[in-house]
Every structure is written in structure tokens, then in C-alpha cells.
Coordinates of C-alpha atoms and ligand atoms in Angstrom, one line a residue:
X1 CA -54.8 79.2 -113.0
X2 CA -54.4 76.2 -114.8
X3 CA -54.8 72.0 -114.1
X4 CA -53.5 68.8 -114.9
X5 CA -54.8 65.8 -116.1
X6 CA -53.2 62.3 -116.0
X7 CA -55.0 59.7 -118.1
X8 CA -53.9 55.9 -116.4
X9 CA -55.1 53.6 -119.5
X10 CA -55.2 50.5 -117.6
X11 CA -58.8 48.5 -116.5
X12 CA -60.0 45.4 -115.4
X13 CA -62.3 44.7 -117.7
X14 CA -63.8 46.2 -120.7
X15 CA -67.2 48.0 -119.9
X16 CA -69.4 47.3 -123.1
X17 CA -70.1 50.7 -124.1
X18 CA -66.9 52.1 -123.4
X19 CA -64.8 53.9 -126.4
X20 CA -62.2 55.3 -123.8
X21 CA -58.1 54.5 -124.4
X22 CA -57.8 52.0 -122.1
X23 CA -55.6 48.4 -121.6
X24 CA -57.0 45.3 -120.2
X25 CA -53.0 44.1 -119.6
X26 CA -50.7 45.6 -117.1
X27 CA -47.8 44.8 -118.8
X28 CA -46.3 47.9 -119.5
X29 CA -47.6 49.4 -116.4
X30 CA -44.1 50.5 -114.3
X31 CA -42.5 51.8 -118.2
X32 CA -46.1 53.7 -118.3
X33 CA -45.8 55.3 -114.8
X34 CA -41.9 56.2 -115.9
X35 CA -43.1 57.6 -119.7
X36 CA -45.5 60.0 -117.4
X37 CA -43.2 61.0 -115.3
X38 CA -41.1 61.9 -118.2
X39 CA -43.9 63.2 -120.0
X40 CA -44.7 66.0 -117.8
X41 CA -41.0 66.9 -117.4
X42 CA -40.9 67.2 -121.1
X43 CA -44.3 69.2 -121.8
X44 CA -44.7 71.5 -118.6
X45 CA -44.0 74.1 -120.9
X46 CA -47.1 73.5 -122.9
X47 CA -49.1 75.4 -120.2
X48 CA -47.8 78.9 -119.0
X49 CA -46.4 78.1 -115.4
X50 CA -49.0 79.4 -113.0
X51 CA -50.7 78.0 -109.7
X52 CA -52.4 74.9 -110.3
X53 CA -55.6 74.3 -109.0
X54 CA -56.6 70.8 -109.8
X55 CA -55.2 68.0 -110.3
X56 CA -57.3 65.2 -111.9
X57 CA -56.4 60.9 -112.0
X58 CA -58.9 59.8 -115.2
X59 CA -58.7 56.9 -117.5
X60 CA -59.1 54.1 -117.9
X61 CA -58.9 53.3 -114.3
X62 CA -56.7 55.0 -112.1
X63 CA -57.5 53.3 -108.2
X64 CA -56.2 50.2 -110.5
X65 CA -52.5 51.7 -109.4
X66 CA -51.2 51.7 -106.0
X67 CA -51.8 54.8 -104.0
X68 CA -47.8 55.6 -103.8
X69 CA -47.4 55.4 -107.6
X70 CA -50.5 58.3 -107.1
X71 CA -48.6 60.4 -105.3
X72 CA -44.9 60.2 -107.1
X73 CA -47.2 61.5 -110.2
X74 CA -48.3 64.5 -107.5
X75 CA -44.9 65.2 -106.0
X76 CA -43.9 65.8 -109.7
X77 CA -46.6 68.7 -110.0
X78 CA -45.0 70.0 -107.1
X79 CA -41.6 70.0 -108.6
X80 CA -42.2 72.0 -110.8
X81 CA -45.5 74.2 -109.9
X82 CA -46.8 75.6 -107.6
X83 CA -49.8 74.0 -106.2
X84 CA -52.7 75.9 -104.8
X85 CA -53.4 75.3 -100.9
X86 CA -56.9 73.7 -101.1
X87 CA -56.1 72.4 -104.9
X88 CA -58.5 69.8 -105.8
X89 CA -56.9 66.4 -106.4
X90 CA -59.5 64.3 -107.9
X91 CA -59.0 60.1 -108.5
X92 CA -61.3 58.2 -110.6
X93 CA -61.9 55.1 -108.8
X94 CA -63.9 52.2 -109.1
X95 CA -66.1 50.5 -106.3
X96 CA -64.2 47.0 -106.4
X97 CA -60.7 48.8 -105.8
X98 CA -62.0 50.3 -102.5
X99 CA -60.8 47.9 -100.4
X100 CA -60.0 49.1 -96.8
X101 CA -56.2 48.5 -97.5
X102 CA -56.5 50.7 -100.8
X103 CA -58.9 53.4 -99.3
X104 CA -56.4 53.9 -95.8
X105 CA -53.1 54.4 -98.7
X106 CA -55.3 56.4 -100.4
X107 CA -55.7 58.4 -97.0
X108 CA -51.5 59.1 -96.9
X109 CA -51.9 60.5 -100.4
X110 CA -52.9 64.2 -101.6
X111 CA -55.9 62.6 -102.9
X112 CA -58.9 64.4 -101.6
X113 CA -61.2 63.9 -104.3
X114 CA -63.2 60.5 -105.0
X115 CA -64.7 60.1 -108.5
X116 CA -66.3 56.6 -108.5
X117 CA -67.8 55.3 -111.4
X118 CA -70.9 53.4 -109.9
X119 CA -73.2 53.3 -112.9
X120 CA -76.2 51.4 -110.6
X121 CA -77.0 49.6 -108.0
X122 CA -78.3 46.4 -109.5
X123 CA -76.1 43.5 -110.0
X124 CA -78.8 43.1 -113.7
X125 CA -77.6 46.1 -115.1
X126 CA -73.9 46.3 -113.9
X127 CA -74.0 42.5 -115.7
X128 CA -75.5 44.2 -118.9
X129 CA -72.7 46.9 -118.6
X130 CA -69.8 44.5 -118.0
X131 CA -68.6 46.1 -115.2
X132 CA -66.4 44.9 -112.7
X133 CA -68.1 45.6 -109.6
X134 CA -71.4 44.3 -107.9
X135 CA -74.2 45.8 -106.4
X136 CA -73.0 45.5 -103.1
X137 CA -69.5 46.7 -104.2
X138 CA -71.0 50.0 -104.8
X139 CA -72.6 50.1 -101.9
X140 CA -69.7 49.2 -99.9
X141 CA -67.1 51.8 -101.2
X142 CA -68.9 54.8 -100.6
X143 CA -69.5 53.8 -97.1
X144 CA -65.8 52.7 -96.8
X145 CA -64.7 56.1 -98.5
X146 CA -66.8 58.4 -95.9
X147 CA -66.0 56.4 -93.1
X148 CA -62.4 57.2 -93.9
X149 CA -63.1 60.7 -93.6
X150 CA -63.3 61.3 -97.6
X151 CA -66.0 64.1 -97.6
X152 CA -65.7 65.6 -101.4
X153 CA -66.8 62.2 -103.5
X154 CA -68.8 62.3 -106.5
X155 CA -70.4 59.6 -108.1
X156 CA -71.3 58.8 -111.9
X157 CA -74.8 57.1 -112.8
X158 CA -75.9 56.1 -115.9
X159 CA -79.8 56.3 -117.2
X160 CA -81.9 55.6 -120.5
X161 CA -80.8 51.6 -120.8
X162 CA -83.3 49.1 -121.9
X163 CA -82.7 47.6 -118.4
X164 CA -83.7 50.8 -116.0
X165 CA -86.7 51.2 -115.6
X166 CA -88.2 54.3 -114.2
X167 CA -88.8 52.3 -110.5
X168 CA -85.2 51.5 -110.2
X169 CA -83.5 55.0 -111.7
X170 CA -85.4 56.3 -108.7
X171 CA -83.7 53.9 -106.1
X172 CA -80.4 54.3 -107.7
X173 CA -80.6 58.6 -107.7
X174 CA -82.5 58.0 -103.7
X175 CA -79.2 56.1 -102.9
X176 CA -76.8 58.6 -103.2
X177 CA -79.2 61.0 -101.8
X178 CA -78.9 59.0 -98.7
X179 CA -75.5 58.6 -98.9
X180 CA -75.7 62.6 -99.1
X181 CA -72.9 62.4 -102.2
X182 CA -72.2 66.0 -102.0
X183 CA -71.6 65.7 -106.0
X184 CA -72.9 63.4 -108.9
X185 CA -72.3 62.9 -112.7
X186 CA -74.7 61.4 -114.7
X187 CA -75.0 60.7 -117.9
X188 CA -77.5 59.5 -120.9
X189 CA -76.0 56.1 -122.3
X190 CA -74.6 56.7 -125.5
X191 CA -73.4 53.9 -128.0
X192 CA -70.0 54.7 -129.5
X193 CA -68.8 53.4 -132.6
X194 CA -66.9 49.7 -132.7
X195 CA -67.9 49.4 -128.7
X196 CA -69.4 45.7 -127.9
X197 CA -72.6 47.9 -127.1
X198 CA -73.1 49.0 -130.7
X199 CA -72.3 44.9 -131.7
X200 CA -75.0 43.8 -129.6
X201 CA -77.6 46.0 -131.0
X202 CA -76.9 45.7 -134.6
X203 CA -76.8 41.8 -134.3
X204 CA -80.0 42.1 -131.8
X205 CA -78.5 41.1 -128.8
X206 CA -79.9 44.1 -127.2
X207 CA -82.6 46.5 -128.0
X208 CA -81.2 50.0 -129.3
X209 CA -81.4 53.1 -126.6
X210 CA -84.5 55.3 -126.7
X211 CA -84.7 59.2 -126.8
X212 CA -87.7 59.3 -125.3
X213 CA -86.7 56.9 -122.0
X214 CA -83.6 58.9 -121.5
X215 CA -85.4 62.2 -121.9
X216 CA -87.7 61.1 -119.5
X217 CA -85.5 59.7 -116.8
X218 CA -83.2 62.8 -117.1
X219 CA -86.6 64.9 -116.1
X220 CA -86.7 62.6 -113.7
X221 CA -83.1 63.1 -112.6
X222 CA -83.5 67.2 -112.6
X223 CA -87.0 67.1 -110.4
X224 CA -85.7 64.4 -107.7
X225 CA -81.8 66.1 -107.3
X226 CA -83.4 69.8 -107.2
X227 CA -86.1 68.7 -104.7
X228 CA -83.0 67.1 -102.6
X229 CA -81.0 70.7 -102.4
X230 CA -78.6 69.5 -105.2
X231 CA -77.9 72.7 -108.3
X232 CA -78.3 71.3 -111.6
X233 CA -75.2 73.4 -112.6
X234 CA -74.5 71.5 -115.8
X235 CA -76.0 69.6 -117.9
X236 CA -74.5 66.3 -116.8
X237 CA -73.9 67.5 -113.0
X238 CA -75.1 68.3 -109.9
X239 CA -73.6 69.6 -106.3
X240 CA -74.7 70.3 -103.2
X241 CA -73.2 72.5 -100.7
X242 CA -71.3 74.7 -103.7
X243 CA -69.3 71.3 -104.0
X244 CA -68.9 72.3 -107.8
X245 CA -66.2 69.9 -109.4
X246 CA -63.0 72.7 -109.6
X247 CA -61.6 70.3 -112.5
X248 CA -64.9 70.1 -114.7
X249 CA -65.6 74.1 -114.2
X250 CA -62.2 74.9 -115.2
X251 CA -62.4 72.6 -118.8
X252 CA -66.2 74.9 -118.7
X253 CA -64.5 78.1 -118.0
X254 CA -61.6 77.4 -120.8
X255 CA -58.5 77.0 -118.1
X256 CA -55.8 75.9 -119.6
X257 CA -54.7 72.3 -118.6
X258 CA -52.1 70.2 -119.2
X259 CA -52.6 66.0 -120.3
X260 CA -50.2 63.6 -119.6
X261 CA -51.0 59.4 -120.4
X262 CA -52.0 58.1 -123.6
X263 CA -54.8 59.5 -125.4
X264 CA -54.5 62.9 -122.7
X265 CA -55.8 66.2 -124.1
X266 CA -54.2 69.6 -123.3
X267 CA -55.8 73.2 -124.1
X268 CA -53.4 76.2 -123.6
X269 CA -56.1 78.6 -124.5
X270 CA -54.6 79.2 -128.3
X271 CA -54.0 75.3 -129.1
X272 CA -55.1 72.1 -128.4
X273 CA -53.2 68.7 -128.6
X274 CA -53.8 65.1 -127.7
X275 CA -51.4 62.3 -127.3
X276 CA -51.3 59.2 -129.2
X277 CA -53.5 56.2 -127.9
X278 CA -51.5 53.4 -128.0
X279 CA -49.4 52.4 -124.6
X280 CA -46.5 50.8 -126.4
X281 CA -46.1 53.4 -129.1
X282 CA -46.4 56.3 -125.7
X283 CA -43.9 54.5 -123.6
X284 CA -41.5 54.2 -126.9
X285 CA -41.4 57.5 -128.0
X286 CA -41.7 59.4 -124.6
X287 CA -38.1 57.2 -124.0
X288 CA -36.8 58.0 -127.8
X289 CA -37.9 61.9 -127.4
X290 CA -39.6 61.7 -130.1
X291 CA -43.1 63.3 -131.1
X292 CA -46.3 61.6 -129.5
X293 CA -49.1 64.0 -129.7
X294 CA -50.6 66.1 -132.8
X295 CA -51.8 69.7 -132.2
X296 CA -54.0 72.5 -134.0
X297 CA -54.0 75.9 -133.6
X298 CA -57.4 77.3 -132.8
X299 CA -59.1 79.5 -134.9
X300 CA -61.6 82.1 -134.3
X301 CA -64.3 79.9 -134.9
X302 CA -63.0 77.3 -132.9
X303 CA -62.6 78.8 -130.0
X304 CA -65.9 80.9 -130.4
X305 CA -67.7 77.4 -130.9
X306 CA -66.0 75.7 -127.9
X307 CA -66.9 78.6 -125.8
X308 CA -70.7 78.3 -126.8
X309 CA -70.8 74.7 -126.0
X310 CA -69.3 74.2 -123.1
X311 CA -71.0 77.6 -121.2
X312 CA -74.4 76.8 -123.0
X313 CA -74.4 73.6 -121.0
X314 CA -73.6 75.6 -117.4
X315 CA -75.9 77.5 -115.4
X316 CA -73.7 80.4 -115.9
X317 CA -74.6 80.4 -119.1
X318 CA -73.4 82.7 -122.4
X319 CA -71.8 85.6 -121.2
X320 CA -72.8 88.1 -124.1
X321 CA -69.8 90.3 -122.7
X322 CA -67.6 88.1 -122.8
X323 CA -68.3 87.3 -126.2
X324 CA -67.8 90.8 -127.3
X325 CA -64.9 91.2 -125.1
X326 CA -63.1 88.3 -126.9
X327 CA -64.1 87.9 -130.3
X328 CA -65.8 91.9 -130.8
X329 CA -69.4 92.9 -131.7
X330 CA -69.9 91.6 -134.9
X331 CA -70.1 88.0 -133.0
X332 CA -72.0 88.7 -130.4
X333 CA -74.5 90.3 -132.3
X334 CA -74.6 87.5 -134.6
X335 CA -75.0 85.2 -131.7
X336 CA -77.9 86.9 -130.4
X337 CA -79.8 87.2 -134.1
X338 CA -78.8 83.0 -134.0
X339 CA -80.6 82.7 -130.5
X340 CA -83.6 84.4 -131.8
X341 CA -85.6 81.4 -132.5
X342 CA -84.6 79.8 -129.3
X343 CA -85.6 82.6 -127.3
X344 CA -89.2 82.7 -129.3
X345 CA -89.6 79.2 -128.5
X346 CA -88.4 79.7 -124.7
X347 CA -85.7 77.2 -125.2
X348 CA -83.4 80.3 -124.1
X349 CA -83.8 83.0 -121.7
X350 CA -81.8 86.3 -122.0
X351 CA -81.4 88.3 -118.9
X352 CA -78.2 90.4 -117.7
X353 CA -76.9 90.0 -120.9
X354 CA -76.9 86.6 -120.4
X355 CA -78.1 83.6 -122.6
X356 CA -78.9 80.6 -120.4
X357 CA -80.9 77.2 -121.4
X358 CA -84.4 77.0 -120.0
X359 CA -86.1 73.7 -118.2
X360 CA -87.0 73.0 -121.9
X361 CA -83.8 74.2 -123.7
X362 CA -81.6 71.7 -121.1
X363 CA -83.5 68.7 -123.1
X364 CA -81.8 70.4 -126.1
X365 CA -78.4 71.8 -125.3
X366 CA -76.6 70.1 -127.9
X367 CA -78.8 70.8 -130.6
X368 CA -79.1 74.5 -129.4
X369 CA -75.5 74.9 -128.9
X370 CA -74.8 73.5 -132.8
X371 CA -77.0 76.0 -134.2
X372 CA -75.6 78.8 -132.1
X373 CA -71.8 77.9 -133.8
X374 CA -70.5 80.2 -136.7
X375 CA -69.6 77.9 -139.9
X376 CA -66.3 78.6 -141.4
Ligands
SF4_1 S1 -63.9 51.2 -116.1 FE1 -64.3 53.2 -117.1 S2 -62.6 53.4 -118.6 FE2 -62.6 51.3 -117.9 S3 -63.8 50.2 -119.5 FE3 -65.2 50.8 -117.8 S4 -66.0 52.8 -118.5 FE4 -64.2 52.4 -119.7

């Protein structure tokens, strides 16, 4: 088992609080498509050859490329893997790309995945965000997607913005629910470093975020997608109808994958690597052969640490044999002296030797899953 992951650094428009590698210019954009071509031929070996299972279009913005340069980047998987039957092949897309035209080539690809980045439903906030959509944009695609017989979409919302207020994260979680989205991502608004977000709040542009709103709308989230039949089964996600994203549970579950595009990350389950994020410098030295990604072996603690945060945050939760299966007794012991205090204060329950986040702990996960990790 194992994915891949093509990152397509190209956008309209920068969103304010976005830190993702990512070119407003298409310039380079047919010497991209060639360096990832090129790219994959040249790393394939990175992950062991086995049956891919997911194949996943990220960026920046990949429904910014036409839906045939889509599938040359598939037929290459196929060249040289073999591709599970009912693989999921997921495209990031955003709502003012999915025009009928777009949507019906999207239809001759292998695409049958949408993930559309819809943030919210009101023209105020996508202004505020700098997106490139509007209201009715959003509205619109999912509509346009379904109706073209897309049936596996997800869609990404944001909460805890000075802007959304508790009336109008309601209407913007109801929406989908109507729409029954079979899947949706959503995530607490952070500000990232050097982002025009983090600008605009230091010279008081805008006001900064607050814990408390964004703890309160992500109760909010929980109560209204669990009353609605959607599993909470992480901490940023929710499905319906066991439509769990293959691609995300894989990254959970510590699948290898491979990452092809600028900026890309790629785990083979004893390293990880990441390619530089610079289109220019990727195109130059994919042609010249020469390196374009760094790489660290993981260590014991690494990998121990990975695997706390990312099944922490699942509703699988810590596998305590797993632990002891892969790193020995000693460390799964310690990790169940560490989760002592968390399961005093009920932020953790332990049941079939399992350690899993409580309605309480999931307001914590982070926090938990830092003091959980073994310090070199
Ligand atoms: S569309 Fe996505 S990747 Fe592009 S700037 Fe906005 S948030 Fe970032």
C-alpha cells in the first residue's frame, strides 16, 4: 500500500492567511507539468513498488490546470505502478474553476474525488480571506459537481474569524448538510508567519483570532455534524456513510507516499524528504538531474512521536500494541505512565488497550499529543 501526492504550486490569487508553496504566475507552468513528469520517473524508487491506493492533486491549486494535463500525471502512475481498482483519486479544486466545461473534462479523467476549498458562504468573509470565489460560486460548484454525477466530494470550511459569527458558522455547516457532502474538512484559522493575515493584525488592520471563539464554534461544529449522522473521525474531519478520506487515513496510518511538485513531502516509513519550494529552482534541477529535495532519517523518537500525533487525533486512537509491537515495552509503558494525568483528568480514555481523546481531550489534542512525545 502506498500513495501519491502531486503538489500543483500555481493559484489565482493569494488567500491572506495562506503559508502554502504556491505561484500567482503561470509562467513556468508546461516546464512544471514536464519537471513532474520527470520527477516521478526519477524518484519512484523512493517508495517500495506496491499497489497504490490514492492518488491525491494538492497545492496550491490544482483545477487551475486543464483536466488532460490531470490525467497525463495519472497515466504516469500507471506506468509504472500498479493502481488499485477503486483507488481514490482526489483533486483539490476551487469553486470558481467549476465551470461546466471544466467539471464535464474533469468527468473523462480518473478523477473521482472532489476536494473543494469553500471556506464560507458569505461573499464578507471570502472578501476578508481574499479568496477568489464568491458566495454563489460556492454554491454553484457543488451543485454543478453532483449533478455531474461526482458522488465522493469533500469540502473544507474554516471557523474562529473575527467575521463568523456563531449565526452564520451554523448556516455555512447546515449548507453542506443539505448538500449531503458525504465528507468535510474543517479547520480553526490559524495565522502563519510572514502571511498578509499576520500583517494585518500586527498593524491592526484586523483583530487577532480568539481561542475561546474557535473552541466554541468547533463544539459547535462536533454537536451539529454528529446530530446529522456525520463520525467525527479526526480531529479536523468528518464522513458520512464510511466515506473516510483513503488519502488522509493513510498519512494517519503512516503509509508510505510518494511527493512529486515543489515543496511535496514523501514518507517511506524510515525517512522523510521534501522538495525545494521554489518553481524555477524545481524545474532547473529536475532538467539538470541534480538534487532538489533534503531528507532525514527517522529516529526512534521520531517516528514514535509522529505516530502519537497523528493516531491521537483519530478515533482509532493509540494502539498500545502497536506501540509495543514497534518500538518494545519500555515505550509503551512509558506512554501509558505519560497519559496518567490525562486519564485522571478524563482528557483520555483507555479501553482495549487503547488510548483515545475524550469530548474534552479533542479541545486538547495537540497539547495532549506534545506531552505524550519522548524528548531526545
Ligand atoms: S487557494 Fe489554497 S493554496 Fe491557493 S492561496 Fe488560497 S489557500 Fe493557499
Amino acid at each position: 500500500m502506498a500513495g501519491i501526492y502531486f503538489h500543483i504550486p500555481f493559484c489565482k490569487q493569494a488567500c491572506h492567511y495562506c503559508d502554502f508553496h504556491f505561484s500567482t504566475s503561470l509562467k513556468y507552468k508546461e516546464e512544471l507539468l514536464l519537471a513532474l513528469k520527470n520527477e516521478f520517473i526519477q524518484r519512484k524508487n523512493y517508495i517500495e513498488s506496491s499497489t497504490i491506493e490514492s492518488i491525491y492533486f494538492g497545492g496550491g491549486s490544482p483545477s487551475i490546470l486543464k483536466p488532460s494535463d490531470i490525467q497525463t500525471l495519472i497515466d504516469s502512475v500507471h506506468q509504472f505502478f500498479d493502481v488499485a481498482s477503486d483507488a481514490e483519486i482526489s483533486l483539490e479544486a476551487n469553486p470558481d474553476d467549476l465551470y461546466s466545461e471544466k467539471v464535464k473534462g474533469f468527468k473523462n479523467t480518473d478523477i473521482n474525488r472532489f476536494s473543494i476549498g469553500i471556506q464560507s458562504f458569505f461573499d464578507e468573509d471570502l472578501k476578508w480571506m481574499n479568496r477568489a470565489h464568491t458566495s454563489q460560486e460556492a454554491d454553484a460548484c457543488i451543485k454543478r459537481v453532483q449533478d455531474a454525477g461526482f458522488e465522493n466530494i469533500t469540502c473544507d470550511l474554516i471557523y474562529g474569524f473575527p467575521l463568523l459569527t456563531e449565526d452564520k458558522w451554523a448556516q455555512n455547516i447546515d449548507t453542506l448538510v443539505e448538500f449531503d457532502v458525504p465528507h468535510l474538512s474543517c479547520y480553526g484559522m490559524t495565522v502563519e508567519p510572514k502571511t498578509a493575515l499576520a500583517k494585518f493584525i500586527k498593524v491592526g488592520k484586523t483583530a487577532p483570532m480568539s481561542e475561546t471563539q474557535a473552541a466554541k464554534q468547533f463544539i459547535q461544529l462536533i454537536k451539529k455534524l454528529e446530530e446529522n449522522h456525520y463520525t467525527h473521525y479526526e480531529i479536523s474531519n468528518f464522513a458520512k456513510n464510511n466515506h473516510f478520506a483513503q488519502h488522509n487515513t493513510n498519512y494517519w496510518k503512516g503509509v508510505p507516499y510518494l511527493g512529486i511538485g515543489p515543496s511535496a513531502h514523501s514518507f517511506n516509513g524510515s525517512s522523510r524528504s521534501w522538495n525545494i519550494s521554489n518553481n524555477a529552482l524545481y524545474i532547473k534541477k529536475v532538467g539538470n538531474r541534480e538534487k532538489y529535495w533534503e531528507e532525514e532519517q527517522l529516529s526512534l523518537y521520531d517516528r514514535f512521536n509522529e505516530n502519537i500525533m497523528t493516531s491521537l487525533r483519530t478515533m482509532w486512537g493509540i494502539d498500545l500494541n502497536t506501540i509495543k509491537t514497534k518500538f518494545g515495552e519500555t515505550y509503551k509503558n512509558y506512554l501509558l505512565k505519560e497519559a496518567q494525568p490525562f486519564l485522571a483528568k478524563k482528557h483520555l480514555t483507555s479501553k482495549k488497550n487503547t488510548l483515545k481523546l475524550t469530548s474534552k481531550g479533542k479541545l486538547l489534542a495537540d497539547y495532549i499529543a506534545s506531552e505524550l512525545f519522548l524528548i531526545e
